[in-house]
XYZ file of C-alpha atoms in Angstrom:
612
model
C 18.215 -64.001 -179.989
C 18.570 -67.760 -179.672
C 15.454 -70.020 -178.814
C 16.280 -70.490 -175.242
C 16.615 -66.681 -174.831
C 13.340 -65.983 -176.475
C 11.615 -68.570 -174.151
C 12.934 -67.422 -171.053
C 12.007 -63.741 -172.177
C 8.389 -65.048 -172.792
C 8.097 -66.728 -169.504
C 9.364 -63.354 -167.642
C 6.451 -61.623 -169.279
C 4.114 -63.975 -168.579
C 4.979 -63.872 -164.963
C 5.010 -60.083 -164.990
C 1.315 -59.976 -166.540
C 0.181 -62.711 -163.603
C 1.545 -60.614 -160.938
C 0.218 -57.477 -162.347
C -3.195 -58.903 -162.518
C -2.824 -60.227 -159.000
C -1.798 -56.879 -157.930
C -5.162 -55.271 -159.496
C -7.374 -58.094 -158.303
C -5.952 -57.843 -154.718
C -6.324 -53.797 -154.863
C -10.028 -54.259 -155.743
C -10.527 -56.888 -153.038
C -9.124 -54.358 -150.244
C -11.266 -51.660 -151.433
C -14.448 -53.642 -151.216
C -13.738 -54.816 -147.718
C -12.821 -51.301 -146.556
C -16.312 -50.327 -147.737
C -17.902 -53.283 -145.916
C -16.140 -52.748 -142.827
C -17.212 -49.017 -142.753
C -20.774 -49.826 -143.604
C -20.975 -52.316 -140.886
C -19.090 -49.749 -138.397
C -21.914 -47.393 -139.090
C -24.746 -50.003 -138.562
C -23.378 -50.865 -135.332
C -22.942 -47.377 -134.037
C -26.467 -46.637 -134.880
C -27.689 -49.570 -133.033
C -25.845 -48.893 -129.827
C -27.000 -45.513 -129.819
C -30.523 -46.220 -129.980
C -30.346 -48.907 -127.340
C -28.535 -46.236 -125.068
C -31.353 -43.923 -125.621
C -33.980 -46.463 -124.337
C -31.704 -47.508 -121.366
C -31.725 -43.949 -120.614
C -35.449 -43.553 -120.352
C -36.791 -46.247 -118.255
C -33.892 -48.440 -117.920
C -35.604 -51.734 -119.310
C -35.608 -53.313 -122.544
C -38.804 -52.257 -124.911
C -40.016 -55.073 -127.315
C -41.162 -52.356 -129.661
C -38.185 -50.244 -128.954
C -35.956 -53.424 -129.892
C -38.038 -54.172 -132.717
C -37.892 -50.258 -134.097
C -34.148 -50.756 -133.598
C -33.833 -53.732 -135.430
C -36.004 -52.502 -138.265
C -33.955 -49.305 -138.063
C -30.645 -51.401 -138.358
C -32.214 -53.517 -141.160
C -33.239 -50.360 -143.046
C -29.950 -48.798 -142.874
C -28.142 -51.817 -144.113
C -30.497 -51.975 -147.152
C -29.620 -48.068 -147.637
C -25.944 -48.677 -147.503
C -26.360 -51.474 -150.294
C -28.258 -49.134 -152.306
C -25.578 -46.412 -151.914
C -22.828 -48.720 -152.897
C -24.875 -49.699 -156.041
C -25.144 -46.091 -157.032
C -21.575 -45.067 -156.443
C -19.407 -45.682 -159.495
C -16.484 -47.718 -159.078
C -12.942 -46.773 -160.414
C -12.229 -48.097 -163.816
C -9.603 -50.767 -164.056
C -6.342 -49.679 -165.568
C -5.152 -51.765 -168.768
C -2.028 -53.307 -168.470
C -0.206 -53.970 -171.888
C 3.041 -55.843 -171.885
C 5.888 -54.322 -173.469
C 6.019 -57.027 -175.858
C 2.472 -57.631 -176.727
C -0.294 -59.741 -175.299
C 0.821 -63.424 -174.944
C -1.433 -65.747 -176.881
C -3.036 -66.034 -180.655
C -3.372 -62.724 -182.020
C -1.980 -60.758 -179.039
C 0.755 -59.266 -181.433
C 3.517 -60.601 -179.384
C 7.050 -60.397 -180.618
C 9.985 -62.536 -179.666
C 12.682 -60.085 -180.463
C 13.134 -56.435 -179.850
C 15.378 -54.581 -182.295
C 18.283 -52.713 -180.401
C 18.223 -48.903 -180.358
C 20.238 -46.994 -182.843
C 23.662 -46.035 -181.921
C 25.120 -42.620 -183.141
C 28.608 -41.145 -182.553
C 29.503 -37.506 -182.159
C 32.351 -35.259 -181.083
C 32.583 -33.606 -177.963
C 31.303 -30.436 -179.395
C 28.027 -31.777 -180.730
C 27.424 -33.978 -177.877
C 28.918 -31.756 -175.289
C 25.989 -32.485 -172.463
C 26.985 -36.003 -172.464
C 30.708 -35.630 -172.097
C 32.471 -37.310 -170.267
C 31.109 -40.665 -171.051
C 30.804 -43.279 -168.418
C 33.016 -46.037 -170.375
C 35.150 -46.003 -173.390
C 36.422 -48.160 -175.663
C 39.742 -50.127 -176.259
C 39.772 -49.760 -180.234
C 42.088 -47.153 -181.935
C 40.164 -43.799 -182.513
C 42.703 -41.941 -184.564
C 42.254 -41.293 -188.093
C 39.569 -42.253 -190.906
C 36.367 -44.059 -189.487
C 36.838 -47.390 -190.941
C 33.982 -49.670 -189.473
C 33.175 -51.456 -186.169
C 35.150 -54.080 -184.114
C 33.719 -57.222 -184.993
C 33.283 -58.554 -181.409
C 32.738 -55.614 -179.474
C 31.044 -53.241 -181.897
C 33.463 -50.420 -180.924
C 34.177 -47.952 -183.933
C 37.652 -48.550 -185.292
C 39.553 -45.723 -186.923
C 42.898 -45.585 -188.781
C 44.926 -45.071 -191.671
C 48.796 -45.026 -192.318
C 49.180 -41.460 -192.233
C 47.309 -40.498 -189.166
C 48.792 -43.558 -187.266
C 52.146 -42.117 -188.021
C 51.666 -38.610 -187.474
C 49.356 -38.298 -184.560
C 49.026 -41.677 -182.896
C 52.534 -42.807 -183.239
C 51.428 -46.568 -183.881
C 53.656 -47.083 -186.595
C 56.990 -45.931 -187.476
C 56.400 -45.981 -191.353
C 53.407 -44.382 -193.084
C 52.746 -47.566 -195.301
C 49.928 -50.041 -195.789
C 50.156 -53.538 -197.337
C 46.669 -55.420 -197.925
C 46.205 -58.928 -199.089
C 42.892 -60.732 -199.599
C 40.845 -62.874 -202.119
C 39.185 -61.051 -205.031
C 35.666 -59.627 -204.211
C 35.933 -59.302 -200.371
C 36.366 -55.468 -200.417
C 39.968 -54.653 -200.255
C 39.715 -51.525 -202.546
C 36.380 -50.512 -200.954
C 38.403 -50.198 -197.646
C 41.187 -48.141 -199.277
C 38.600 -46.046 -201.042
C 37.153 -45.212 -197.602
C 40.637 -43.912 -196.510
C 40.880 -41.951 -199.576
C 37.898 -39.988 -198.908
C 38.570 -39.490 -195.460
C 42.130 -38.393 -195.723
C 41.091 -36.030 -198.400
C 38.592 -34.435 -196.259
C 41.563 -33.645 -193.859
C 43.607 -32.025 -196.546
C 45.664 -34.924 -197.783
C 45.952 -35.205 -201.204
C 45.239 -38.776 -202.919
C 47.409 -39.776 -205.902
C 46.214 -43.033 -207.695
C 49.140 -43.183 -210.124
C 47.759 -45.806 -212.407
C 44.285 -46.958 -211.948
C 44.041 -50.132 -213.684
C 40.097 -51.083 -213.798
C 39.455 -48.021 -212.688
C 38.320 -48.336 -209.218
C 39.103 -44.576 -208.057
C 38.419 -42.561 -210.847
C 34.560 -41.360 -210.019
C 35.615 -41.010 -206.514
C 38.178 -38.466 -207.452
C 35.888 -36.732 -209.620
C 33.242 -36.702 -206.871
C 36.310 -35.109 -204.761
C 36.697 -32.367 -207.249
C 40.157 -33.829 -208.119
C 41.821 -34.560 -211.646
C 41.218 -37.649 -213.497
C 43.701 -38.095 -216.303
C 43.358 -40.605 -219.172
C 46.607 -42.512 -220.560
C 46.257 -45.039 -223.484
C 46.117 -45.103 -227.253
C 43.897 -42.416 -228.318
C 43.129 -41.225 -225.042
C 45.846 -39.252 -224.003
C 49.936 -39.417 -223.552
C 52.431 -38.335 -221.577
C 55.966 -36.468 -222.638
C 58.771 -38.484 -220.772
C 61.012 -35.334 -221.397
C 58.814 -32.698 -219.647
C 59.862 -31.848 -216.108
C 56.427 -30.790 -215.163
C 55.852 -29.638 -211.701
C 59.397 -29.865 -210.820
C 60.375 -27.296 -213.845
C 57.860 -25.020 -213.094
C 59.048 -25.185 -209.095
C 62.403 -24.238 -210.107
C 61.697 -21.437 -212.150
C 59.631 -20.283 -209.264
C 62.083 -20.711 -206.551
C 65.087 -19.687 -208.678
C 68.872 -19.285 -207.030
C 70.671 -22.281 -205.909
C 67.680 -24.105 -204.567
C 66.070 -23.581 -207.920
C 69.295 -25.125 -209.594
C 69.123 -28.028 -207.426
C 65.694 -28.787 -208.507
C 66.574 -28.427 -211.974
C 69.234 -30.997 -211.518
C 67.008 -33.515 -210.053
C 64.351 -32.922 -212.762
C 67.017 -33.774 -215.249
C 67.856 -36.904 -213.483
C 64.284 -37.979 -213.401
C 63.669 -37.406 -217.130
C 66.924 -39.590 -217.738
C 65.751 -42.289 -215.931
C 62.110 -42.572 -217.346
C 63.880 -42.551 -220.693
C 66.136 -45.449 -219.590
C 63.053 -47.372 -218.085
C 61.310 -46.952 -221.742
C 64.267 -48.273 -223.455
C 64.603 -51.033 -220.972
C 61.026 -52.019 -221.535
C 61.617 -52.013 -225.277
C 65.033 -54.146 -225.270
C 64.019 -56.333 -222.229
C 67.370 -55.452 -220.803
C 68.725 -52.374 -218.883
C 70.540 -49.891 -221.099
C 74.584 -49.731 -220.982
C 76.554 -47.357 -218.771
C 77.926 -45.253 -221.988
C 74.432 -45.164 -223.518
C 73.044 -43.362 -220.397
C 75.949 -41.147 -220.667
C 75.203 -40.229 -224.354
C 71.417 -39.615 -223.602
C 72.330 -37.279 -220.513
C 74.540 -35.277 -223.102
C 71.811 -35.125 -225.746
C 69.271 -33.756 -223.115
C 71.742 -31.051 -221.883
C 72.192 -29.887 -225.504
C 68.835 -29.620 -226.170
C 67.886 -27.804 -222.999
C 70.549 -25.413 -223.726
C 69.636 -24.767 -227.389
C 65.936 -24.821 -227.036
C 63.736 -21.733 -226.380
C 62.013 -21.293 -223.465
C 58.308 -22.383 -223.314
C 58.864 -25.177 -225.927
C 58.612 -28.614 -224.770
C 61.178 -31.293 -225.684
C 60.151 -34.396 -227.467
C 61.603 -37.808 -228.094
C 61.783 -37.031 -232.033
C 64.115 -34.070 -230.947
C 66.595 -36.819 -229.403
C 66.686 -38.783 -232.454
C 67.570 -35.505 -234.329
C 70.546 -34.724 -232.128
C 71.707 -38.267 -232.390
C 71.563 -38.130 -236.088
C 73.420 -34.616 -236.135
C 76.482 -35.599 -233.904
C 76.843 -32.111 -232.002
C 80.633 -31.799 -230.564
C 79.136 -32.365 -226.999
C 77.482 -35.519 -227.693
C 80.626 -36.845 -229.544
C 82.983 -36.112 -226.745
C 81.127 -38.617 -224.644
C 81.360 -41.202 -227.136
C 85.131 -41.101 -227.646
C 84.970 -41.240 -231.497
C 88.245 -39.160 -231.691
C 87.045 -37.660 -235.049
C 86.143 -40.963 -236.785
C 82.420 -40.790 -237.744
C 82.482 -44.752 -237.812
C 83.046 -44.921 -234.143
C 80.497 -42.434 -233.332
C 77.681 -44.338 -235.378
C 78.876 -47.527 -233.844
C 78.478 -45.842 -230.208
C 75.205 -44.433 -230.736
C 73.224 -46.787 -233.292
C 71.974 -49.000 -230.623
C 70.396 -46.237 -228.560
C 69.165 -45.008 -231.986
C 67.507 -48.080 -232.846
C 65.890 -48.370 -229.355
C 64.524 -44.857 -229.606
C 63.091 -45.735 -233.032
C 61.354 -48.773 -231.658
C 59.665 -46.698 -228.912
C 58.422 -44.112 -231.654
C 57.403 -46.509 -234.215
C 56.539 -49.528 -231.869
C 53.893 -50.136 -229.621
C 54.600 -47.037 -227.445
C 54.964 -44.142 -229.998
C 51.652 -42.801 -229.862
C 51.453 -42.614 -226.097
C 55.062 -40.851 -225.656
C 55.790 -39.328 -228.830
C 53.708 -36.125 -228.385
C 53.258 -33.526 -225.908
C 51.306 -34.240 -222.330
C 47.752 -34.223 -223.054
C 47.115 -33.202 -219.652
C 49.584 -32.201 -216.891
C 49.103 -32.725 -213.115
C 47.657 -29.754 -211.178
C 49.805 -29.311 -208.008
C 46.824 -27.493 -206.405
C 44.363 -30.320 -207.026
C 42.705 -32.109 -204.199
C 43.133 -35.461 -205.618
C 44.670 -36.806 -208.695
C 43.948 -40.302 -210.535
C 45.514 -41.176 -213.587
C 43.499 -43.616 -215.534
C 45.174 -46.453 -217.784
C 42.283 -48.516 -217.811
C 41.972 -48.052 -221.541
C 44.996 -50.262 -222.141
C 44.563 -53.881 -222.931
C 45.665 -56.476 -220.213
C 47.437 -58.232 -222.971
C 49.750 -55.176 -223.771
C 52.268 -55.544 -221.038
C 54.830 -53.175 -222.350
C 52.555 -50.308 -222.597
C 50.827 -50.929 -219.140
C 54.484 -51.002 -217.670
C 55.530 -47.589 -219.574
C 52.382 -45.943 -218.541
C 52.801 -47.023 -215.047
C 56.271 -45.664 -214.889
C 55.684 -42.597 -216.435
C 52.641 -41.755 -214.110
C 54.805 -42.637 -211.216
C 57.703 -40.537 -212.337
C 55.117 -37.652 -213.095
C 53.270 -38.090 -209.870
C 56.280 -38.303 -207.746
C 57.966 -35.346 -209.384
C 54.735 -33.360 -208.453
C 55.405 -34.230 -204.713
C 58.993 -33.239 -204.817
C 58.040 -30.026 -206.339
C 55.420 -29.003 -203.844
C 58.101 -29.727 -200.558
C 60.446 -27.803 -202.555
C 58.016 -24.919 -202.757
C 56.784 -25.452 -198.991
C 60.563 -25.507 -198.198
C 61.082 -22.015 -199.550
C 58.191 -20.636 -198.144
C 56.234 -20.271 -201.368
C 53.400 -22.946 -200.788
C 51.825 -24.525 -197.653
C 52.952 -27.924 -196.628
C 50.856 -30.606 -198.218
C 50.870 -34.511 -197.733
C 50.305 -36.963 -199.992
C 48.750 -40.735 -200.038
C 49.412 -43.002 -202.873
C 47.614 -45.776 -203.756
C 48.756 -48.714 -205.996
C 45.924 -51.317 -206.448
C 46.571 -54.779 -208.362
C 50.324 -54.868 -207.203
C 50.923 -58.049 -209.385
C 50.201 -56.340 -212.659
C 52.747 -53.508 -212.610
C 55.404 -55.960 -210.738
C 55.099 -58.556 -213.819
C 55.123 -55.607 -216.335
C 58.816 -54.672 -215.802
C 61.585 -54.859 -213.301
C 62.021 -51.317 -213.139
C 58.548 -50.955 -211.391
C 59.887 -53.338 -208.641
C 62.911 -50.887 -208.067
C 60.896 -47.634 -207.906
C 58.248 -49.168 -205.478
C 61.047 -50.590 -203.274
C 62.783 -47.090 -203.158
C 59.144 -45.616 -202.085
C 58.962 -47.895 -199.181
C 62.042 -46.934 -197.940
C 62.014 -43.190 -198.280
C 58.316 -42.560 -197.953
C 58.821 -40.929 -194.433
C 61.240 -38.127 -195.937
C 59.148 -37.683 -199.197
C 55.952 -36.773 -196.856
C 54.224 -39.618 -198.457
C 52.064 -42.375 -197.430
C 51.144 -45.561 -199.608
C 48.878 -48.227 -199.727
C 49.608 -51.275 -201.579
C 46.999 -54.011 -202.716
C 47.511 -57.411 -203.864
C 45.702 -60.939 -203.578
C 48.629 -63.032 -202.145
C 52.440 -63.387 -201.220
C 52.670 -65.778 -204.182
C 52.458 -62.845 -206.438
C 56.166 -61.910 -205.533
C 57.084 -65.417 -206.522
C 55.990 -64.665 -210.244
C 58.655 -62.313 -210.812
C 61.368 -62.871 -213.338
C 64.817 -62.726 -211.070
C 65.560 -63.485 -207.583
C 66.395 -60.043 -206.940
C 63.224 -58.707 -207.899
C 61.214 -61.622 -205.891
C 63.422 -60.684 -202.708
C 62.633 -56.723 -203.097
C 58.747 -57.902 -203.590
C 58.953 -59.748 -200.348
C 60.301 -56.698 -198.256
C 57.386 -54.953 -199.157
C 55.221 -56.828 -196.658
C 58.093 -56.554 -193.925
C 58.749 -52.661 -194.213
C 54.945 -52.042 -194.132
C 53.597 -50.066 -190.780
C 50.026 -51.624 -191.308
C 49.133 -54.988 -192.860
C 45.293 -55.773 -193.348
C 44.247 -59.091 -194.373
C 41.001 -59.769 -195.960
C 39.883 -63.466 -196.627
C 42.795 -65.705 -197.433
C 43.288 -69.410 -197.635
C 44.729 -71.181 -194.258
C 48.143 -72.035 -196.201
C 48.430 -68.462 -197.339
C 47.884 -67.233 -193.938
C 50.317 -69.454 -192.279
C 52.751 -68.069 -194.714
C 52.020 -64.589 -193.820
C 52.126 -65.458 -190.059
C 55.911 -66.216 -190.297
C 56.295 -62.574 -191.686
C 53.985 -60.477 -189.520
C 53.387 -62.683 -186.470
C 49.707 -64.144 -186.698
C 48.284 -66.332 -183.671
C 46.448 -69.740 -184.245
C 42.913 -67.919 -183.558
C 43.708 -65.018 -185.908
C 44.738 -67.388 -188.731
C 41.635 -69.463 -188.075
C 39.680 -66.403 -188.071
C 40.792 -64.892 -191.499
C 40.727 -68.373 -193.161
C 37.086 -68.751 -192.189
C 36.243 -65.413 -194.549
C 37.726 -66.933 -197.538
C 34.866 -69.493 -197.545
C 32.184 -69.213 -200.201
C 28.353 -68.968 -199.092
C 26.389 -72.187 -198.556
C 24.500 -73.980 -201.061
C 21.323 -73.161 -199.687
C 21.326 -69.338 -200.751
C 18.500 -68.191 -203.095
C 20.995 -65.604 -204.961
C 19.156 -62.488 -203.917
C 22.046 -59.951 -202.812
C 23.637 -62.985 -201.201
C 27.365 -61.826 -200.459
C 30.544 -63.900 -199.420
C 30.717 -64.450 -195.679
C 33.884 -62.580 -195.612
C 33.171 -59.397 -197.691
C 33.811 -56.363 -195.563
C 35.863 -58.083 -192.938
C 39.273 -57.354 -192.287
C 42.170 -57.889 -189.633
C 44.304 -55.012 -188.881
C 47.947 -55.946 -187.788
C 50.769 -53.591 -186.219
C 54.021 -55.313 -185.288
C 53.379 -57.654 -182.448
C 50.062 -56.164 -181.174
C 47.006 -58.372 -181.392
C 45.190 -57.970 -184.515
C 42.009 -55.748 -184.577
C 39.026 -57.491 -186.418
C 36.606 -55.211 -188.298
C 33.576 -55.121 -190.400
C 33.044 -52.400 -192.711
C 29.386 -51.427 -194.092
C 29.700 -48.978 -196.831
C 27.133 -46.042 -197.515
C 24.972 -45.659 -200.330
C 27.524 -42.755 -201.682
C 30.258 -45.021 -201.411
C 28.146 -47.916 -203.415
C 27.345 -45.577 -206.074
C 31.186 -44.427 -206.614
C 32.774 -47.656 -206.048
C 31.370 -50.385 -207.862
C 33.977 -53.063 -209.196
C 31.728 -55.262 -210.871
C 30.134 -52.901 -213.335
C 30.376 -55.082 -216.143
C 28.068 -57.419 -214.097
C 25.502 -54.860 -213.648
C 22.585 -54.686 -215.965
C 22.598 -51.610 -218.236
C 19.038 -50.293 -217.550
C 19.218 -47.892 -220.395
C 19.993 -50.361 -222.959
C 17.256 -52.673 -221.864
C 14.736 -49.762 -222.123
C 16.115 -49.183 -225.644
C 15.805 -52.749 -226.250
C 12.178 -52.746 -225.114
C 11.255 -49.564 -227.038
C 12.655 -50.761 -230.315
C 10.679 -54.124 -229.852
C 7.471 -52.026 -229.105
C 8.039 -49.940 -232.202
C 8.434 -53.268 -234.334
C 5.201 -54.473 -233.052
C 3.430 -51.060 -233.779
C 4.751 -51.208 -237.198
C 3.495 -54.702 -237.919
C -0.133 -53.681 -236.592
C -0.148 -50.592 -238.874
C 0.420 -52.988 -242.053
C -3.005 -54.553 -241.161
C -4.316 -57.691 -239.726
C -2.880 -59.743 -242.874
C 0.747 -58.905 -241.697
C -0.198 -60.625 -238.423
C 0.921 -64.356 -237.928
C -1.679 -66.853 -238.802
C -3.899 -64.061 -240.641
C -5.269 -65.327 -244.020
C -5.524 -63.440 -247.069
C -3.225 -61.623 -249.428
C 0.321 -61.282 -248.197
C -0.218 -63.839 -245.641
C 2.534 -66.231 -247.158
C 4.928 -63.172 -247.803
C 4.844 -62.186 -244.091
C 4.868 -65.516 -242.698
C 8.480 -65.740 -242.563
C 8.770 -62.658 -240.324
C 7.031 -64.481 -237.572
C 8.664 -67.843 -237.718
C 10.413 -68.898 -234.732
């Protein structure tokens, strides 16, 4: 409340108090006048009656009678006053203003807290429905927060806005914003809300991690990938192989062929990461022939591994030799397969061997309510392993999605929808060009895959840092094809560039740019937050943007803390204090001579312990 509004409220309260006081005072005066008039009337009536009786006896006035009458009237008046003094008056009602008494010590307040607002469904609040007025903000999807200007609740997510509300034609979301303003917090809320409706969240490569604790709280599956943590067998068909065996028949054979192609692409991606360039076409043919040979001659139930591929290349069976066109010449065969052989040795004996040379440590559970593949244990400088782990996680996760839909099409499982999260998009984009192609395909085919996605990065300039012009063009298309674009605080120049893609007004550019400003110099540092934290602008096509403010709950705050390394470790502090107390107690038990400044034997020997 402004100072002017506060003064107006105080002036209105003073006027109300004065009017109430005048009303009480006027009421008391009217009651006294009524009693006085009543008493005066009784005196006059009695006097007239006495005079009438005297006139009726002799018709002449009598002094004695007149004196008696006067005396009687006077006596009557005195009795009236005595009666009024003995009659108790009605107590005055105490009037207390709703803001307190005005004045020093009156307890007056200048601001009244607004009442708490609650939102309920028509079943919970059936007696209040229909309401007299409604809001213009979207109410379909996960509750995100309140409208920044109207205070109305705003709901939304890519899946519900695509399937139910039909606001967007592509179930995808692209989010941009400066670090520390709550981007992953908003996605985390969408993840929780969608999981409550039966959608399966898939975090295929959690780099920090930001979502592992949330997935555990939802009863989901967290898989750790990294050196000494766990690995992925890229030759394992995973859920697609199991679904193909369960479906059987022609549909099962089609799914097996799809699983074979997915494995072939994954091995080719690993070789591309090690070499720094794509495989040759004849090498892919050789690798495909090796995989077919292994599957035909491997007993059921035994998993294929990359060392098996090396063994087959060394043996050179007829099916593999036929692809190399060696024509019976062993030298021609070696010339054809040696580059592939060296690249596979580089995978097994190089930086990727421990992660991809053995069986899968934990396979994705197709029935899990949520899945998170945690790769935060991989160092940021290890770009090759990060890229390989990301590609393997996406291959395994999307294979699980395809297997689920194949089982649903065959009537063997219920239909399930999935929501993938790709946070810190700049890291996988720079790690390997194969990830750009994989994400580009996902943004074009997610409608047919029954898959919604959310991609998070900092600025549009992240796409400009890619190695080739083709990759940069593909990355710029992510924003153009996104159904929802969400902006946190961004610099003004960045907003102007984004406005050329999604169509931002000048007011929207200025609003979002103001959220990227730091707090003022006068803050004391106690739980101070940047002015733009928790504020977002949602853009859909050419519609006006929806500015919202997100207030997280205590449960979300516990599950999603991206500044854990900056949070004091209370257990460690308590342990350090306990160790210090034990040292002091041990020194005290040694005697007073062991204390600083004490004389006597041993003082010189212990003096060094207490020297600062």
